[in-house]
């Protein structure tokens, strides 16, 4: 039911039979339900696109965040044991603390700063070594709620916006991530941790400025507004976020044999889809 789940359904290959379940049809925090569902379907691959992603709210809803992000992967691993079933699990750049100044490699030390990041890391650790874990960042899509659609709405409503300039990462179009996941299902190799986002680097301010510029060009915005860069200290939030969380995708691009797509090109494609 999330933006990645919907993109996976829209891009499912012709040779794949997909059983897509939202939170209403399968509560991933219900151990017995997870076990019975997987045992009944006996799938070749389980893609876990379920996540508690309200980063700030997780600080006060730790048990709920951990149930979805940490315990559910363990239930999936238990249910898949003995079934010759591959697990593809989606994780996050927030497992890192942002102290590095060059893109994070899959085997770099982890040190999450928030409940959300810690719960996602625990989810990784609750999976067997043969599971395939894909860390991604700053996910958005034409479907669901995300930063891009929020910015478009606020830019249409306000005369100015302040956006964080000292947190740096890479936006990821969920459509591209879905296609990468399907490519992984075709690969016999690929266990362990992999990184995936679009190419390039941006601060949230850079991302917002591009959204406005591309939104105007696509006819989704009628006029430009003032977008001001602000510091994290000017806009304190309950959860601490890494100041630098760019992921190194070189190995993943090589394994899948794909050409990197710059995040701005992907953004343009997504806005075109919204405007169609």
PDB file of N, CA, C and O in Angstrom, residues 8-34:
ATOM      1  N   UNK A   8       6.019  -1.336  -7.206  1.00  0.00           N
ATOM      2  CA  UNK A   8       6.331  -2.739  -7.479  1.00  0.00           C
ATOM      3  C   UNK A   8       5.186  -3.411  -8.234  1.00  0.00           C
ATOM      4  O   UNK A   8       5.405  -4.192  -9.160  1.00  0.00           O
ATOM      5  N   UNK A   9       3.962  -3.090  -7.845  1.00  0.00           N
ATOM      6  CA  UNK A   9       2.801  -3.676  -8.527  1.00  0.00           C
ATOM      7  C   UNK A   9       2.683  -3.166  -9.962  1.00  0.00           C
ATOM      8  O   UNK A   9       2.309  -3.910 -10.862  1.00  0.00           O
ATOM      9  N   UNK A  10       3.024  -1.902 -10.166  1.00  0.00           N
ATOM     10  CA  UNK A  10       2.896  -1.322 -11.512  1.00  0.00           C
ATOM     11  C   UNK A  10       3.964  -1.828 -12.472  1.00  0.00           C
ATOM     12  O   UNK A  10       3.774  -1.774 -13.684  1.00  0.00           O
ATOM     13  N   UNK A  11       5.081  -2.312 -11.931  1.00  0.00           N
ATOM     14  CA  UNK A  11       6.198  -2.703 -12.791  1.00  0.00           C
ATOM     15  C   UNK A  11       6.490  -4.204 -12.751  1.00  0.00           C
ATOM     16  O   UNK A  11       7.546  -4.636 -13.199  1.00  0.00           O
ATOM     17  N   UNK A  12       5.552  -4.985 -12.235  1.00  0.00           N
ATOM     18  CA  UNK A  12       5.782  -6.428 -12.097  1.00  0.00           C
ATOM     19  C   UNK A  12       6.046  -7.068 -13.465  1.00  0.00           C
ATOM     20  O   UNK A  12       5.304  -6.833 -14.426  1.00  0.00           O
ATOM     21  N   UNK A  13       7.123  -7.855 -13.596  1.00  0.00           N
ATOM     22  CA  UNK A  13       7.418  -8.511 -14.877  1.00  0.00           C
ATOM     23  C   UNK A  13       6.336  -9.510 -15.275  1.00  0.00           C
ATOM     24  O   UNK A  13       5.628 -10.051 -14.422  1.00  0.00           O
ATOM     25  N   UNK A  14       6.243  -9.770 -16.575  1.00  0.00           N
ATOM     26  CA  UNK A  14       5.213 -10.664 -17.093  1.00  0.00           C
ATOM     27  C   UNK A  14       5.346 -12.086 -16.571  1.00  0.00           C
ATOM     28  O   UNK A  14       4.360 -12.806 -16.460  1.00  0.00           O
ATOM     29  N   UNK A  15       6.582 -12.497 -16.247  1.00  0.00           N
ATOM     30  CA  UNK A  15       6.792 -13.878 -15.808  1.00  0.00           C
ATOM     31  C   UNK A  15       6.692 -14.062 -14.295  1.00  0.00           C
ATOM     32  O   UNK A  15       7.063 -15.104 -13.770  1.00  0.00           O
ATOM     33  N   UNK A  16       6.190 -13.027 -13.613  1.00  0.00           N
ATOM     34  CA  UNK A  16       6.092 -13.074 -12.148  1.00  0.00           C
ATOM     35  C   UNK A  16       4.628 -13.054 -11.716  1.00  0.00           C
ATOM     36  O   UNK A  16       3.840 -12.243 -12.197  1.00  0.00           O
ATOM     37  N   UNK A  17       4.283 -13.971 -10.819  1.00  0.00           N
ATOM     38  CA  UNK A  17       2.965 -13.928 -10.175  1.00  0.00           C
ATOM     39  C   UNK A  17       3.147 -13.237  -8.826  1.00  0.00           C
ATOM     40  O   UNK A  17       3.845 -13.746  -7.950  1.00  0.00           O
ATOM     41  N   UNK A  18       2.532 -12.086  -8.674  1.00  0.00           N
ATOM     42  CA  UNK A  18       2.737 -11.257  -7.487  1.00  0.00           C
ATOM     43  C   UNK A  18       1.519 -11.302  -6.570  1.00  0.00           C
ATOM     44  O   UNK A  18       0.391 -11.070  -7.011  1.00  0.00           O
ATOM     45  N   UNK A  19       1.766 -11.590  -5.303  1.00  0.00           N
ATOM     46  CA  UNK A  19       0.730 -11.486  -4.271  1.00  0.00           C
ATOM     47  C   UNK A  19       1.062 -10.249  -3.437  1.00  0.00           C
ATOM     48  O   UNK A  19       1.938 -10.298  -2.574  1.00  0.00           O
ATOM     49  N   UNK A  20       0.391  -9.150  -3.723  1.00  0.00           N
ATOM     50  CA  UNK A  20       0.676  -7.888  -3.034  1.00  0.00           C
ATOM     51  C   UNK A  20      -0.298  -7.702  -1.874  1.00  0.00           C
ATOM     52  O   UNK A  20      -1.508  -7.791  -2.051  1.00  0.00           O
ATOM     53  N   UNK A  21       0.250  -7.434  -0.697  1.00  0.00           N
ATOM     54  CA  UNK A  21      -0.584  -7.305   0.500  1.00  0.00           C
ATOM     55  C   UNK A  21      -0.304  -5.995   1.202  1.00  0.00           C
ATOM     56  O   UNK A  21       0.848  -5.682   1.501  1.00  0.00           O
ATOM     57  N   UNK A  22      -1.377  -5.255   1.479  1.00  0.00           N
ATOM     58  CA  UNK A  22      -1.223  -4.028   2.248  1.00  0.00           C
ATOM     59  C   UNK A  22      -1.437  -4.332   3.726  1.00  0.00           C
ATOM     60  O   UNK A  22      -1.636  -5.485   4.122  1.00  0.00           O
ATOM     61  N   UNK A  23      -1.413  -3.299   4.546  1.00  0.00           N
ATOM     62  CA  UNK A  23      -1.504  -3.510   5.996  1.00  0.00           C
ATOM     63  C   UNK A  23      -2.862  -4.046   6.430  1.00  0.00           C
ATOM     64  O   UNK A  23      -2.989  -4.632   7.509  1.00  0.00           O
ATOM     65  N   UNK A  24      -3.867  -3.856   5.574  1.00  0.00           N
ATOM     66  CA  UNK A  24      -5.191  -4.386   5.926  1.00  0.00           C
ATOM     67  C   UNK A  24      -5.280  -5.888   5.659  1.00  0.00           C
ATOM     68  O   UNK A  24      -5.938  -6.609   6.394  1.00  0.00           O
ATOM     69  N   UNK A  25      -4.609  -6.340   4.606  1.00  0.00           N
ATOM     70  CA  UNK A  25      -4.683  -7.759   4.262  1.00  0.00           C
ATOM     71  C   UNK A  25      -3.642  -8.599   4.998  1.00  0.00           C
ATOM     72  O   UNK A  25      -3.810  -9.813   5.134  1.00  0.00           O
ATOM     73  N   UNK A  26      -2.562  -7.974   5.469  1.00  0.00           N
ATOM     74  CA  UNK A  26      -1.573  -8.682   6.283  1.00  0.00           C
ATOM     75  C   UNK A  26      -0.908  -7.716   7.245  1.00  0.00           C
ATOM     76  O   UNK A  26      -0.202  -6.799   6.827  1.00  0.00           O
ATOM     77  N   UNK A  27      -1.123  -7.941   8.533  1.00  0.00           N
ATOM     78  CA  UNK A  27      -0.456  -7.164   9.574  1.00  0.00           C
ATOM     79  C   UNK A  27       0.899  -7.813   9.824  1.00  0.00           C
ATOM     80  O   UNK A  27       0.985  -8.897  10.411  1.00  0.00           O
ATOM     81  N   UNK A  28       1.964  -7.161   9.362  1.00  0.00           N
ATOM     82  CA  UNK A  28       3.293  -7.769   9.466  1.00  0.00           C
ATOM     83  C   UNK A  28       3.784  -7.862  10.904  1.00  0.00           C
ATOM     84  O   UNK A  28       4.777  -8.551  11.175  1.00  0.00           O
ATOM     85  N   UNK A  29       3.103  -7.200  11.837  1.00  0.00           N
ATOM     86  CA  UNK A  29       3.491  -7.302  13.246  1.00  0.00           C
ATOM     87  C   UNK A  29       2.796  -8.471  13.933  1.00  0.00           C
ATOM     88  O   UNK A  29       3.031  -8.724  15.114  1.00  0.00           O
ATOM     89  N   UNK A  30       1.950  -9.188  13.189  1.00  0.00           N
ATOM     90  CA  UNK A  30       1.263 -10.368  13.717  1.00  0.00           C
ATOM     91  C   UNK A  30       2.057 -11.605  13.289  1.00  0.00           C
ATOM     92  O   UNK A  30       1.977 -12.047  12.144  1.00  0.00           O
ATOM     93  N   UNK A  31       2.823 -12.157  14.201  1.00  0.00           N
ATOM     94  CA  UNK A  31       3.729 -13.263  13.871  1.00  0.00           C
ATOM     95  C   UNK A  31       2.999 -14.449  13.255  1.00  0.00           C
ATOM     96  O   UNK A  31       3.444 -15.006  12.240  1.00  0.00           O
ATOM     97  N   UNK A  32       1.888 -14.843  13.831  1.00  0.00           N
ATOM     98  CA  UNK A  32       1.165 -16.009  13.317  1.00  0.00           C
ATOM     99  C   UNK A  32       0.598 -15.741  11.929  1.00  0.00           C
ATOM    100  O   UNK A  32       0.577 -16.636  11.077  1.00  0.00           O
ATOM    101  N   UNK A  33       0.144 -14.508  11.686  1.00  0.00           N
ATOM    102  CA  UNK A  33      -0.397 -14.167  10.370  1.00  0.00           C
ATOM    103  C   UNK A  33       0.703 -14.200   9.307  1.00  0.00           C
ATOM    104  O   UNK A  33       0.489 -14.692   8.191  1.00  0.00           O
ATOM    105  N   UNK A  34       1.883 -13.678   9.649  1.00  0.00           N
ATOM    106  CA  UNK A  34       3.013 -13.710   8.720  1.00  0.00           C
ATOM    107  C   UNK A  34       3.394 -15.157   8.404  1.00  0.00           C
ATOM    108  O   UNK A  34       3.582 -15.535   7.248  1.00  0.00           O
TER     109      UNK A  34
END
